[in-house]
PDB file of C-alpha atoms and ligand atoms in Angstrom:
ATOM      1  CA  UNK A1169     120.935 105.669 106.529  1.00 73.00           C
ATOM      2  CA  UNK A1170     120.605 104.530 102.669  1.00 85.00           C
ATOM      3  CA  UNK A1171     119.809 105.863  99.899  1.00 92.00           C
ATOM      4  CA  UNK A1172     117.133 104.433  97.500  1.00 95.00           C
ATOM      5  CA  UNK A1173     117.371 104.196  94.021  1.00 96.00           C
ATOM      6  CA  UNK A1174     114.853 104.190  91.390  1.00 96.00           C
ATOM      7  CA  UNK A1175     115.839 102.038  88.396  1.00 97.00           C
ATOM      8  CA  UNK A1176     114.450 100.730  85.153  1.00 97.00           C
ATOM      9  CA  UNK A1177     113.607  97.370  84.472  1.00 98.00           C
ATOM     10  CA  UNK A1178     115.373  96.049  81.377  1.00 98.00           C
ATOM     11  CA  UNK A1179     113.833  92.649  81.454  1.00 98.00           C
ATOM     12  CA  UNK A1180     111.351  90.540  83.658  1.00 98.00           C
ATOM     13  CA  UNK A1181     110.646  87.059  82.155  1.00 97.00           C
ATOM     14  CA  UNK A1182     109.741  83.997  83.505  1.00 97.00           C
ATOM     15  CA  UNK A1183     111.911  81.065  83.056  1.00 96.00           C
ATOM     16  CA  UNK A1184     110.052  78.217  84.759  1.00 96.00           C
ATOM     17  CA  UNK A1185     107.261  77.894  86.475  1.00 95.00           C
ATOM     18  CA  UNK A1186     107.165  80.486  89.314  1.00 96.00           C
ATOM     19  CA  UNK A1187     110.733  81.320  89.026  1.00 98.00           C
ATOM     20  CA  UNK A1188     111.405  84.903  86.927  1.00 98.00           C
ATOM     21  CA  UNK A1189     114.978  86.727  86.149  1.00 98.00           C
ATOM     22  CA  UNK A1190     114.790  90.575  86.331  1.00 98.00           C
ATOM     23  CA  UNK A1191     116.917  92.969  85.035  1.00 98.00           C
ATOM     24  CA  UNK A1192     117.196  95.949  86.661  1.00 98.00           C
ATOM     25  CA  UNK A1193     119.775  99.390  85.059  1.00 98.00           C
ATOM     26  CA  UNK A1194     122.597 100.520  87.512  1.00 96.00           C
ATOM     27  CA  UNK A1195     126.263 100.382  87.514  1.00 94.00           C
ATOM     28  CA  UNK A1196     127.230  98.223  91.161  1.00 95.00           C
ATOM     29  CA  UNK A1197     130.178  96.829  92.197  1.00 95.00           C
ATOM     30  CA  UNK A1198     129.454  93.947  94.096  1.00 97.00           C
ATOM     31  CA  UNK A1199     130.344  90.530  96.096  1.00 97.00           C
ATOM     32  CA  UNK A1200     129.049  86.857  95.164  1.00 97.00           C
ATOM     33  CA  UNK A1201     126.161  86.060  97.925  1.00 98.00           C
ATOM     34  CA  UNK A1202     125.142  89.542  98.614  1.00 98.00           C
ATOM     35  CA  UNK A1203     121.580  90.654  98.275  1.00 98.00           C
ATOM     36  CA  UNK A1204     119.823  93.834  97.276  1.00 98.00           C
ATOM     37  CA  UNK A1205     116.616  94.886  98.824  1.00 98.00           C
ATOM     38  CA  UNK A1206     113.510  95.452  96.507  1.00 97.00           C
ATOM     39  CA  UNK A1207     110.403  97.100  96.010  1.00 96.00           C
ATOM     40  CA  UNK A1208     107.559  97.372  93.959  1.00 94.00           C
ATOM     41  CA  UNK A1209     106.345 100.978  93.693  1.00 90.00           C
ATOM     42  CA  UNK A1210     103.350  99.953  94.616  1.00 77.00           C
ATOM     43  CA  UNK A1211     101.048 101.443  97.905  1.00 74.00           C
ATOM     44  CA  UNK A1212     100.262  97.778  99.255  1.00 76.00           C
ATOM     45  CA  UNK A1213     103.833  96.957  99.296  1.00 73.00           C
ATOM     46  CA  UNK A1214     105.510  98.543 102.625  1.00 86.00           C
ATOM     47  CA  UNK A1215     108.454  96.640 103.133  1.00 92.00           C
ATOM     48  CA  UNK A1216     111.474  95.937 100.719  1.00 95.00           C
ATOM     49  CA  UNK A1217     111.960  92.241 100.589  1.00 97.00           C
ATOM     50  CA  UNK A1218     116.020  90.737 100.075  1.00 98.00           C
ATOM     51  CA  UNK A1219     116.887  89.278  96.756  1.00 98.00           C
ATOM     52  CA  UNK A1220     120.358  88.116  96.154  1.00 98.00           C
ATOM     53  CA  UNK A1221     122.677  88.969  93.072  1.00 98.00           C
ATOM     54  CA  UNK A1222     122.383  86.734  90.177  1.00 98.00           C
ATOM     55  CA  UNK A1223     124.189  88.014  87.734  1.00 97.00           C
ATOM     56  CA  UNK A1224     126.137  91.865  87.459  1.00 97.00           C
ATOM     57  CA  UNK A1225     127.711  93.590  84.507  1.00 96.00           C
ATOM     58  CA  UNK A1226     127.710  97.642  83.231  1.00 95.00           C
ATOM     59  CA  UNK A1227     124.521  97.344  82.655  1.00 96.00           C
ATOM     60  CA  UNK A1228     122.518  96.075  85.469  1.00 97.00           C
ATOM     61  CA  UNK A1229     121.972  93.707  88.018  1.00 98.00           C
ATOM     62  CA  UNK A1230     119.743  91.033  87.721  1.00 98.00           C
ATOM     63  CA  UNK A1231     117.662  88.999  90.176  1.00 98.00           C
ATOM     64  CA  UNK A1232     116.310  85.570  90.017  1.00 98.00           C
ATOM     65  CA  UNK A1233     113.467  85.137  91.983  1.00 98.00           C
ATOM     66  CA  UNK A1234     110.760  82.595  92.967  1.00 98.00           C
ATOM     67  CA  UNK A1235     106.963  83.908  93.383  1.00 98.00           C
ATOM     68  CA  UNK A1236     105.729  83.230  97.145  1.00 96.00           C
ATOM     69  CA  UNK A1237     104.110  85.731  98.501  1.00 95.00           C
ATOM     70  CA  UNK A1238     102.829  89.450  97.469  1.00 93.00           C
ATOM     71  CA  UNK A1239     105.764  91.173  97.337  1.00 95.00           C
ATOM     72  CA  UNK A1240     107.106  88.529  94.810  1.00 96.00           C
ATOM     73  CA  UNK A1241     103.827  88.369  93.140  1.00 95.00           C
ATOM     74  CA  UNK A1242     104.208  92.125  92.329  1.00 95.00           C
ATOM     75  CA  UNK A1243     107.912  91.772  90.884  1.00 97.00           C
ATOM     76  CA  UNK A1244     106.281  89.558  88.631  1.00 97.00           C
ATOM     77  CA  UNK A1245     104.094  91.301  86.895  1.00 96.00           C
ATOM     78  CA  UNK A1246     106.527  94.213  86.335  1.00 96.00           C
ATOM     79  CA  UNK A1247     107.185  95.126  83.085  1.00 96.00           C
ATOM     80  CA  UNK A1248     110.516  96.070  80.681  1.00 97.00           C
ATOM     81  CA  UNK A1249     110.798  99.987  81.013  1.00 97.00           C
ATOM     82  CA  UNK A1250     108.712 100.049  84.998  1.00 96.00           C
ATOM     83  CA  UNK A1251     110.695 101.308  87.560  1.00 96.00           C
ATOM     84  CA  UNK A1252     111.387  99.580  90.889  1.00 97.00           C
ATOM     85  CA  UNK A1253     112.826 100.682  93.975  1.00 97.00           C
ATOM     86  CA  UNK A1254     116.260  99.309  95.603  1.00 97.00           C
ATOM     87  CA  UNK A1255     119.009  99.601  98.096  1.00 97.00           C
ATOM     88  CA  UNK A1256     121.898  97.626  98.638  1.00 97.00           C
ATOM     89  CA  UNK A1257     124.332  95.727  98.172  1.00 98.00           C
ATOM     90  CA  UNK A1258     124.587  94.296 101.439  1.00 97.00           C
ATOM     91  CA  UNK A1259     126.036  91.327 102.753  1.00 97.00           C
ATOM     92  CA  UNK A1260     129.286  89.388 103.105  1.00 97.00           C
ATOM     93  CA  UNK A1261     128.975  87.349 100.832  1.00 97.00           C
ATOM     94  CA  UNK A1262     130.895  84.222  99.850  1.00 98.00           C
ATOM     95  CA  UNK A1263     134.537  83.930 100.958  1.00 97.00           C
ATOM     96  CA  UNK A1264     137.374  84.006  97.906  1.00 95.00           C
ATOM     97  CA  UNK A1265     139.169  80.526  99.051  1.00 95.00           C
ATOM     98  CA  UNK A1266     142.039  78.140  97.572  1.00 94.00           C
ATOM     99  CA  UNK A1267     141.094  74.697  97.010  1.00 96.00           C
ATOM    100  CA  UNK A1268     138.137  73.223  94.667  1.00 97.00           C
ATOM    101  CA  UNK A1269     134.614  73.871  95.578  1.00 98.00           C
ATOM    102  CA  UNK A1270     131.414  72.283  95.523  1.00 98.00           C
ATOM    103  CA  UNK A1271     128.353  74.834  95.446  1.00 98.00           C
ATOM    104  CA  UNK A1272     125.340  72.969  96.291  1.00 98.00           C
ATOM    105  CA  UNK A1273     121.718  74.612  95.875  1.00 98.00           C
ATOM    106  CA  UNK A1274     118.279  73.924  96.912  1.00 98.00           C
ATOM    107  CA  UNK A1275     115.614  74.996  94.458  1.00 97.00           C
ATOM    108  CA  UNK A1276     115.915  78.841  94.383  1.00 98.00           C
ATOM    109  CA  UNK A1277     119.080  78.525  96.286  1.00 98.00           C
ATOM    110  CA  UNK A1278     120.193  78.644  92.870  1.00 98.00           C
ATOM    111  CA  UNK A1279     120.289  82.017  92.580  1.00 98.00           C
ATOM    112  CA  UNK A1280     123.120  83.584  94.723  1.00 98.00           C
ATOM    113  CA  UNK A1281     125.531  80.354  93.744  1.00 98.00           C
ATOM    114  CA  UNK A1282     125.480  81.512  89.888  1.00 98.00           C
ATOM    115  CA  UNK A1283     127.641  85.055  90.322  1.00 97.00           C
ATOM    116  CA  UNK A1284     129.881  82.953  92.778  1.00 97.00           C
ATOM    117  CA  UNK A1285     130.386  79.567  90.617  1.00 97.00           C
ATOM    118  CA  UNK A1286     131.077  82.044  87.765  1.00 96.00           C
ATOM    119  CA  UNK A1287     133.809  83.997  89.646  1.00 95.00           C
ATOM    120  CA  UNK A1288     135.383  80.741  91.016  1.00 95.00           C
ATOM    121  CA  UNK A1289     136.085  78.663  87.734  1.00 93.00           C
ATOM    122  CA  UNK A1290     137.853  75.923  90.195  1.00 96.00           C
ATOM    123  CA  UNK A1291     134.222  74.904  91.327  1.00 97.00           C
ATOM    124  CA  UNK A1292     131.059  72.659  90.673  1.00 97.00           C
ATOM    125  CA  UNK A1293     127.853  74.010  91.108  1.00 98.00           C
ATOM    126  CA  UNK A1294     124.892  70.725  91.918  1.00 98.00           C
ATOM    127  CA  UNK A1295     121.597  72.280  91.754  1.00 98.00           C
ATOM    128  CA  UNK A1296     118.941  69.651  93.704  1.00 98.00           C
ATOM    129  CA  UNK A1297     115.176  70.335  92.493  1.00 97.00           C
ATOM    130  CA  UNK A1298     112.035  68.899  93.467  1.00 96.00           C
ATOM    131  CA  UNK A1299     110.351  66.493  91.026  1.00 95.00           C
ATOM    132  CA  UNK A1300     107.335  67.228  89.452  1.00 94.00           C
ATOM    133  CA  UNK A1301     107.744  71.290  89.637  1.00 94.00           C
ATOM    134  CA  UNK A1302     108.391  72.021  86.320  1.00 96.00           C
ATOM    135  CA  UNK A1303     108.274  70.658  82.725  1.00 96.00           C
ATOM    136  CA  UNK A1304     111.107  69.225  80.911  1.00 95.00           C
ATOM    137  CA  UNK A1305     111.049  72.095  78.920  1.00 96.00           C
ATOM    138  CA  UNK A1306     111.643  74.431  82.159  1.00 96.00           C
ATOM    139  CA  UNK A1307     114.118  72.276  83.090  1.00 96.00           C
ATOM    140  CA  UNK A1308     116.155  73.096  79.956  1.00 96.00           C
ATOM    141  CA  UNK A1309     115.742  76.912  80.036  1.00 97.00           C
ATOM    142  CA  UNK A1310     116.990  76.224  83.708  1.00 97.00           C
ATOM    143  CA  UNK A1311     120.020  74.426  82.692  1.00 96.00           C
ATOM    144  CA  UNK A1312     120.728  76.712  79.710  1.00 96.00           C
ATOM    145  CA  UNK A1313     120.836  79.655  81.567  1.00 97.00           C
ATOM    146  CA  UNK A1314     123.504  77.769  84.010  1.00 96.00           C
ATOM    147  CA  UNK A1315     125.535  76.536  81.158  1.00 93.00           C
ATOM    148  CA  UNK A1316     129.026  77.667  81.289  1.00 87.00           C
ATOM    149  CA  UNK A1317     129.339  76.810  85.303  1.00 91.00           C
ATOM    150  CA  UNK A1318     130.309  73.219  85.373  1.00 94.00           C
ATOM    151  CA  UNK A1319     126.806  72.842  87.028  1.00 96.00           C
ATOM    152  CA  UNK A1320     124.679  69.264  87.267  1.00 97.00           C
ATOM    153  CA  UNK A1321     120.915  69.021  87.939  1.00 97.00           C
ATOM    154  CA  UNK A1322     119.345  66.627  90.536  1.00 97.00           C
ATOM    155  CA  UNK A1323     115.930  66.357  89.661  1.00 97.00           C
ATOM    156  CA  UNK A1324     113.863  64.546  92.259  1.00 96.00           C
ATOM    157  CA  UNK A1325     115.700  62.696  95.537  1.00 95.00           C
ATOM    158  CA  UNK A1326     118.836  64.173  97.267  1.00 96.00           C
ATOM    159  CA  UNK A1327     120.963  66.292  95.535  1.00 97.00           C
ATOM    160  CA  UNK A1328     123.777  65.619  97.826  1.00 97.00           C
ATOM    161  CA  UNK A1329     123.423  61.577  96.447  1.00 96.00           C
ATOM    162  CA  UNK A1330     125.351  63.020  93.429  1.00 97.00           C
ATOM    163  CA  UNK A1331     128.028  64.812  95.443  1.00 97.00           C
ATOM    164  CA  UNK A1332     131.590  63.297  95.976  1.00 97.00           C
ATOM    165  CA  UNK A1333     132.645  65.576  98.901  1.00 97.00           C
ATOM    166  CA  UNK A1334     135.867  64.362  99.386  1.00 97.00           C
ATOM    167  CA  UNK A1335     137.019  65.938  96.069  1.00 97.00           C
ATOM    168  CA  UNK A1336     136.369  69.452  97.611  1.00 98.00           C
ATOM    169  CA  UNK A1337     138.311  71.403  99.291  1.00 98.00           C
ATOM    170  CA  UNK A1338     135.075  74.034 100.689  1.00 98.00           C
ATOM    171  CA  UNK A1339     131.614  73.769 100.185  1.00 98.00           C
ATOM    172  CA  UNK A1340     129.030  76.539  99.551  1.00 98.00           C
ATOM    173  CA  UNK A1341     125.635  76.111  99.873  1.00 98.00           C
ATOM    174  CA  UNK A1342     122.245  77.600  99.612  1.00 98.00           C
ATOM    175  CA  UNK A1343     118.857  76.260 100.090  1.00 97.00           C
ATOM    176  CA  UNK A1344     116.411  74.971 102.690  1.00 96.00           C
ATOM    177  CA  UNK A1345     117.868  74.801 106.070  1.00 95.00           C
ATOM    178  CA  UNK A1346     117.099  71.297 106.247  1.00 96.00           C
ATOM    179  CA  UNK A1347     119.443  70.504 102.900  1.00 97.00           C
ATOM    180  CA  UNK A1348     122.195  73.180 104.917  1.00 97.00           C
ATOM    181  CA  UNK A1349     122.022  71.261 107.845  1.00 96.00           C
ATOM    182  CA  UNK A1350     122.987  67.944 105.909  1.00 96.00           C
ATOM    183  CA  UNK A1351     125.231  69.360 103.738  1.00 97.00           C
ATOM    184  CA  UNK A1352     127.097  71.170 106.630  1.00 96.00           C
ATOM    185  CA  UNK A1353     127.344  67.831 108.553  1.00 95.00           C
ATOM    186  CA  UNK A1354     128.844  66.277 105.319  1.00 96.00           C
ATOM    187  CA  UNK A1355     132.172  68.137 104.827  1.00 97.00           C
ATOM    188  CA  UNK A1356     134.528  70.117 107.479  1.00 95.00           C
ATOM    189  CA  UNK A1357     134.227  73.718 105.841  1.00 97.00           C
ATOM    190  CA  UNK A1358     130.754  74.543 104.434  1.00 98.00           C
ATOM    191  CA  UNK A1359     129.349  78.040 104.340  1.00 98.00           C
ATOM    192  CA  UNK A1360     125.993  78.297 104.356  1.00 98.00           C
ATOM    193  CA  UNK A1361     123.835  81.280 103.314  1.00 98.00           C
ATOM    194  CA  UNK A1362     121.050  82.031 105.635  1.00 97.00           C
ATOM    195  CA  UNK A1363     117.742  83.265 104.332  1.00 95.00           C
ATOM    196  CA  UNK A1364     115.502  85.005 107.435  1.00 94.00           C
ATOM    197  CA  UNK A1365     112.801  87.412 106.975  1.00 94.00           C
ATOM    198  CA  UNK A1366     114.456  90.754 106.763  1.00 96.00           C
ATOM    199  CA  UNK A1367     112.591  94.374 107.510  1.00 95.00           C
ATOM    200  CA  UNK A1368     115.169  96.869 107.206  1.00 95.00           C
ATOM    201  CA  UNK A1369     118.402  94.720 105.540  1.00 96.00           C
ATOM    202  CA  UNK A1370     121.127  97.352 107.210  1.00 96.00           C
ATOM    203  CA  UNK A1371     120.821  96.033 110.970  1.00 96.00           C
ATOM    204  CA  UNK A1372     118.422  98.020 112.195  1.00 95.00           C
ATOM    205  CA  UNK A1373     115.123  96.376 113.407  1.00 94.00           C
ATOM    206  CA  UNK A1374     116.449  93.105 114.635  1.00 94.00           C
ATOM    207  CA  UNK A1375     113.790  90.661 112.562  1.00 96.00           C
ATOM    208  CA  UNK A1376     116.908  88.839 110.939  1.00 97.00           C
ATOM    209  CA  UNK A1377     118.125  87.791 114.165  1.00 96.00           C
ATOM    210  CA  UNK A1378     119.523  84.138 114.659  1.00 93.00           C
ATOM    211  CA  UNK A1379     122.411  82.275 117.024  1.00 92.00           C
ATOM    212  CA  UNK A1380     125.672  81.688 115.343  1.00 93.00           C
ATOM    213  CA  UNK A1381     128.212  80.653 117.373  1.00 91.00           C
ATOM    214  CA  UNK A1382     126.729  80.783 120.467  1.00 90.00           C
ATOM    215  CA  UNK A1383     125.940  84.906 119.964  1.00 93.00           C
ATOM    216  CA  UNK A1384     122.949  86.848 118.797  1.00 94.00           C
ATOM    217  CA  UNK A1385     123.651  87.858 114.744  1.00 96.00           C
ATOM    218  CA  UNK A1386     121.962  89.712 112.187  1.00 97.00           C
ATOM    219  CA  UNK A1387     122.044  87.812 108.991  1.00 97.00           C
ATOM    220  CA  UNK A1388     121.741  91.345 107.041  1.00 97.00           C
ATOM    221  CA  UNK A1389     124.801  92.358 108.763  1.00 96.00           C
ATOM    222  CA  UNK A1390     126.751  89.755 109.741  1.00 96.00           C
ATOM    223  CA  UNK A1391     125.822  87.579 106.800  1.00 96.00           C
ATOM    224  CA  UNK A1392     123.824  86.074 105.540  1.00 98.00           C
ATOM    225  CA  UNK A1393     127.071  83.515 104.608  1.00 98.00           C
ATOM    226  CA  UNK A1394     128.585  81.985 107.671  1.00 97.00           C
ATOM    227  CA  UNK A1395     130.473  79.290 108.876  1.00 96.00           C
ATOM    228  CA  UNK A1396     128.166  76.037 108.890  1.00 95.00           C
ATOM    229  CA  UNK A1397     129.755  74.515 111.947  1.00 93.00           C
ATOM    230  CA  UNK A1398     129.098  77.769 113.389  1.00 93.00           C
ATOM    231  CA  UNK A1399     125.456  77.821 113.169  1.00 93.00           C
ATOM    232  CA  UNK A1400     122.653  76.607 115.432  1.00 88.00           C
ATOM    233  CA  UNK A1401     120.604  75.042 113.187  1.00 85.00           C
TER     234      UNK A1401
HETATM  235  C1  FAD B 712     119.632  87.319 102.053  1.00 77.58           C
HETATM  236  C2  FAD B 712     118.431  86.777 101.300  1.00 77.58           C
HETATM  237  C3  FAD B 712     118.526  86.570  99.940  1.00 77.58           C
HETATM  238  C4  FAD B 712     117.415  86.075  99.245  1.00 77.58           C
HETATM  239  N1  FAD B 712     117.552  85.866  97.907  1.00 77.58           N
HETATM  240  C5  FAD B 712     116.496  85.415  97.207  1.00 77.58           C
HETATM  241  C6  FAD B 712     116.611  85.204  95.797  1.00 77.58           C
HETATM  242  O1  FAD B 712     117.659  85.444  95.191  1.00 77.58           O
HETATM  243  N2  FAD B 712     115.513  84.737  95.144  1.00 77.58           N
HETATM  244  C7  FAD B 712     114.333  84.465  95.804  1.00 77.58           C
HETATM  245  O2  FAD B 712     113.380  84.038  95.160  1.00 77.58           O
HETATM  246  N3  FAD B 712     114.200  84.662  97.119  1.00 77.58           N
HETATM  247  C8  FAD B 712     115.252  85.130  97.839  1.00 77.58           C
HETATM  248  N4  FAD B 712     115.110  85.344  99.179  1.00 77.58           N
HETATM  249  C9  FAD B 712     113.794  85.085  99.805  1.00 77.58           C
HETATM  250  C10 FAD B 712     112.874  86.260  99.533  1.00 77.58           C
HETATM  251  O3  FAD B 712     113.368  87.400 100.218  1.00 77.58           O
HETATM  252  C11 FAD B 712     111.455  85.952 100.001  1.00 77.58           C
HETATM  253  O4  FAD B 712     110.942  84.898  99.223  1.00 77.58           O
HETATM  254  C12 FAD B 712     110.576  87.156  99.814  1.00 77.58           C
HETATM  255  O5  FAD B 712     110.942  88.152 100.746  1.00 77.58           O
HETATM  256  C13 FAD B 712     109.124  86.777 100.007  1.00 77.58           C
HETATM  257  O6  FAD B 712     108.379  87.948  99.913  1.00 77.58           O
HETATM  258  P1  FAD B 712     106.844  87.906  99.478  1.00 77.58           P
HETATM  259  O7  FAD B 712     106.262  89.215  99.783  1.00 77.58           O
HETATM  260  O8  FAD B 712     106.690  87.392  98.102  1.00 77.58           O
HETATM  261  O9  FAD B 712     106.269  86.794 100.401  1.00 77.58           O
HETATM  262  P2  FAD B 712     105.642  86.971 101.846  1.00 77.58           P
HETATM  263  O10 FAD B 712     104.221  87.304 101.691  1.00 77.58           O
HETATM  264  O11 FAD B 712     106.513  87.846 102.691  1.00 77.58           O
HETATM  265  O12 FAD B 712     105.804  85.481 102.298  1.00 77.58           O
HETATM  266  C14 FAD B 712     105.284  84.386 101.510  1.00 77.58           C
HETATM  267  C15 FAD B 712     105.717  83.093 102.151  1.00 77.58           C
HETATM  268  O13 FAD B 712     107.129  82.959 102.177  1.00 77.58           O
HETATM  269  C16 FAD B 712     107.602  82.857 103.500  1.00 77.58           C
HETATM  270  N5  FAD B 712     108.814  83.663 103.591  1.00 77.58           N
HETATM  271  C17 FAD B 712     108.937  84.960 103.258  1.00 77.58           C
HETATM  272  N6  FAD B 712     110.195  85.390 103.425  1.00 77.58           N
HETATM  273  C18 FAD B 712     110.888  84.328 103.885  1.00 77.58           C
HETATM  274  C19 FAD B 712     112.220  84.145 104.268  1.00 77.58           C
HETATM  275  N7  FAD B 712     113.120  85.117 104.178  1.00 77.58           N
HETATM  276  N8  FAD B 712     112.579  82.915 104.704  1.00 77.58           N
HETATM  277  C20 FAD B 712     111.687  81.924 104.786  1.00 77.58           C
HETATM  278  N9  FAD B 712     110.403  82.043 104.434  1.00 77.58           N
HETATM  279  C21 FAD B 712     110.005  83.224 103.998  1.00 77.58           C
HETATM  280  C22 FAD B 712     106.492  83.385 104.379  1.00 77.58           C
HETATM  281  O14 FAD B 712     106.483  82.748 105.661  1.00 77.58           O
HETATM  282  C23 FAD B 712     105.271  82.984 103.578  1.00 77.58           C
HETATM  283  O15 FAD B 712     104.899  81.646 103.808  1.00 77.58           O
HETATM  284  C24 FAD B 712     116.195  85.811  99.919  1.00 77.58           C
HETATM  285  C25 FAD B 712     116.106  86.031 101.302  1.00 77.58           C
HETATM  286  C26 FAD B 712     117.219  86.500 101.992  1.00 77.58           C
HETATM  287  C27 FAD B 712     117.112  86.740 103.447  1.00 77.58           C
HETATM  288  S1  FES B 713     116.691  93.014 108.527  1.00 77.58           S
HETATM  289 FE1  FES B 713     116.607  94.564 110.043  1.00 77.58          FE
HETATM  290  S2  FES B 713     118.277  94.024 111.306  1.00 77.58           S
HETATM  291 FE2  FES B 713     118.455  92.616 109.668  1.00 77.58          FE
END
């Protein structure tokens, strides 16, 4: 089993359009690319819904997270000094490798490839979004808060247009599967982080099931980084 926490929100702002960074109190030690399942204390919110690591100090752990649905909806209208409910963390995350490496993100894909760029300082981080999403002033906040990670914005088109692969030794990425699938086809050693709908996040229901490798995984589990040549799109 796991045990649940109950933690204080320290901060839960928006930074562009739908996408928010929480702050939540707690001491963790944890991996780049692993995720922490939430929860609103809220009755119409059953399930806990994954959310990967942004950022971690002493302090707290913080999340940065795109509204979609109503579980998302909820996180963002909590408020500094609410409590939410968490478990975790869980996941593999990214692998520690020699060699430079590109980290290329899709839109909120951003979000577990900020921890990981900052813990590899031999790595770029190319952030693709889609045109017309947010102002220019979003777009700054956006690029402030990933100053300091050698990072470049695509805004609009392909982000992998802007990518010289052959300078990189691996390749991270997180994003849409459809901007995985490319960017795994593009270079010999991608990982990819997988996002599937997740009901328990410790391997226990089977809803984050996909085929890696020819086998049945759990991305909770087993993942959610794997091999990109290994995965059946
Ligand atoms: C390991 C992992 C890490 C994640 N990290 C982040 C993160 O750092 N920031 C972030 O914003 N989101 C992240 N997500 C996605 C996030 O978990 C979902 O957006 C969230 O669960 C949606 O919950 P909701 O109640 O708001 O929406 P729901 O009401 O559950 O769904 C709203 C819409 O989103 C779709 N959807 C929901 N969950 C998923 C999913 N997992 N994959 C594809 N489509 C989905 C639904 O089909 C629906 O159209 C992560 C997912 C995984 C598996
Ligand atoms: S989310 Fe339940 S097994 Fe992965």
């Amino acid at each position: 089993m796991f045990q649940v926490r109950e933690e204080e929100i320290l901060f839960n702002e928006k930074i562009a359009g739908d996408i928010y960074l929480m702050k939540v109190s707690g001491n963790y030690e944890v991996k780049a690319g692993q995720f922490f399942m939430l929860k609103a204390k809220d009755r119409d919110m059953t399930l806990f819904r994954p959310i990967s690591i942004f950022d971690c100090d002493s302090y707290g752990v913080s999340f940065l997270y795109s509204v979609r649905g109503k579980g998302t909806e909820l996180f963002s209208k909590m408020k500094e000094a609410d409590t939410i409910l968490l478990h975790g963390p869980y996941g593999n995350g990214f692998p520690k490798l020699e060699g430079k490496t590109a980290m290329v993100a899709g839109g909120i894909g951003m979000a577990p490839l900020y921890l990981t760029a900052r813990r590899n300082s031999n790595s770029d981080l190319y952030i693709g979004i889609r045109e017309g999403l947010y102002s220019e002033e979003e777009i700054n906040t956006l690029e402030n808060l990933f100053e300091g990670c050698n990072t470049k914005f695509k805004i609009g088109g392909l982000v992998t247009e802007i990518i010289d692969f052959k300078k990189y030794e691996n390749v991270f990425t997180c994003g849409p599967e459809v901007m995985m699938q490319a960017v795994a086809e593009l270079h010999p050693n991608v990982y990819v982080s997988l996002e599937k709908h997740m009901g328990c996040g410790v391997g226990a229901c089977l809803s984050c099931s996909c085929k890696v490798s020819g086998k049945m995984v759990k991305v909770c589990k087993d993942g959610p980084v794997f091999k990109g040549t290994e995965v059946n799109f």
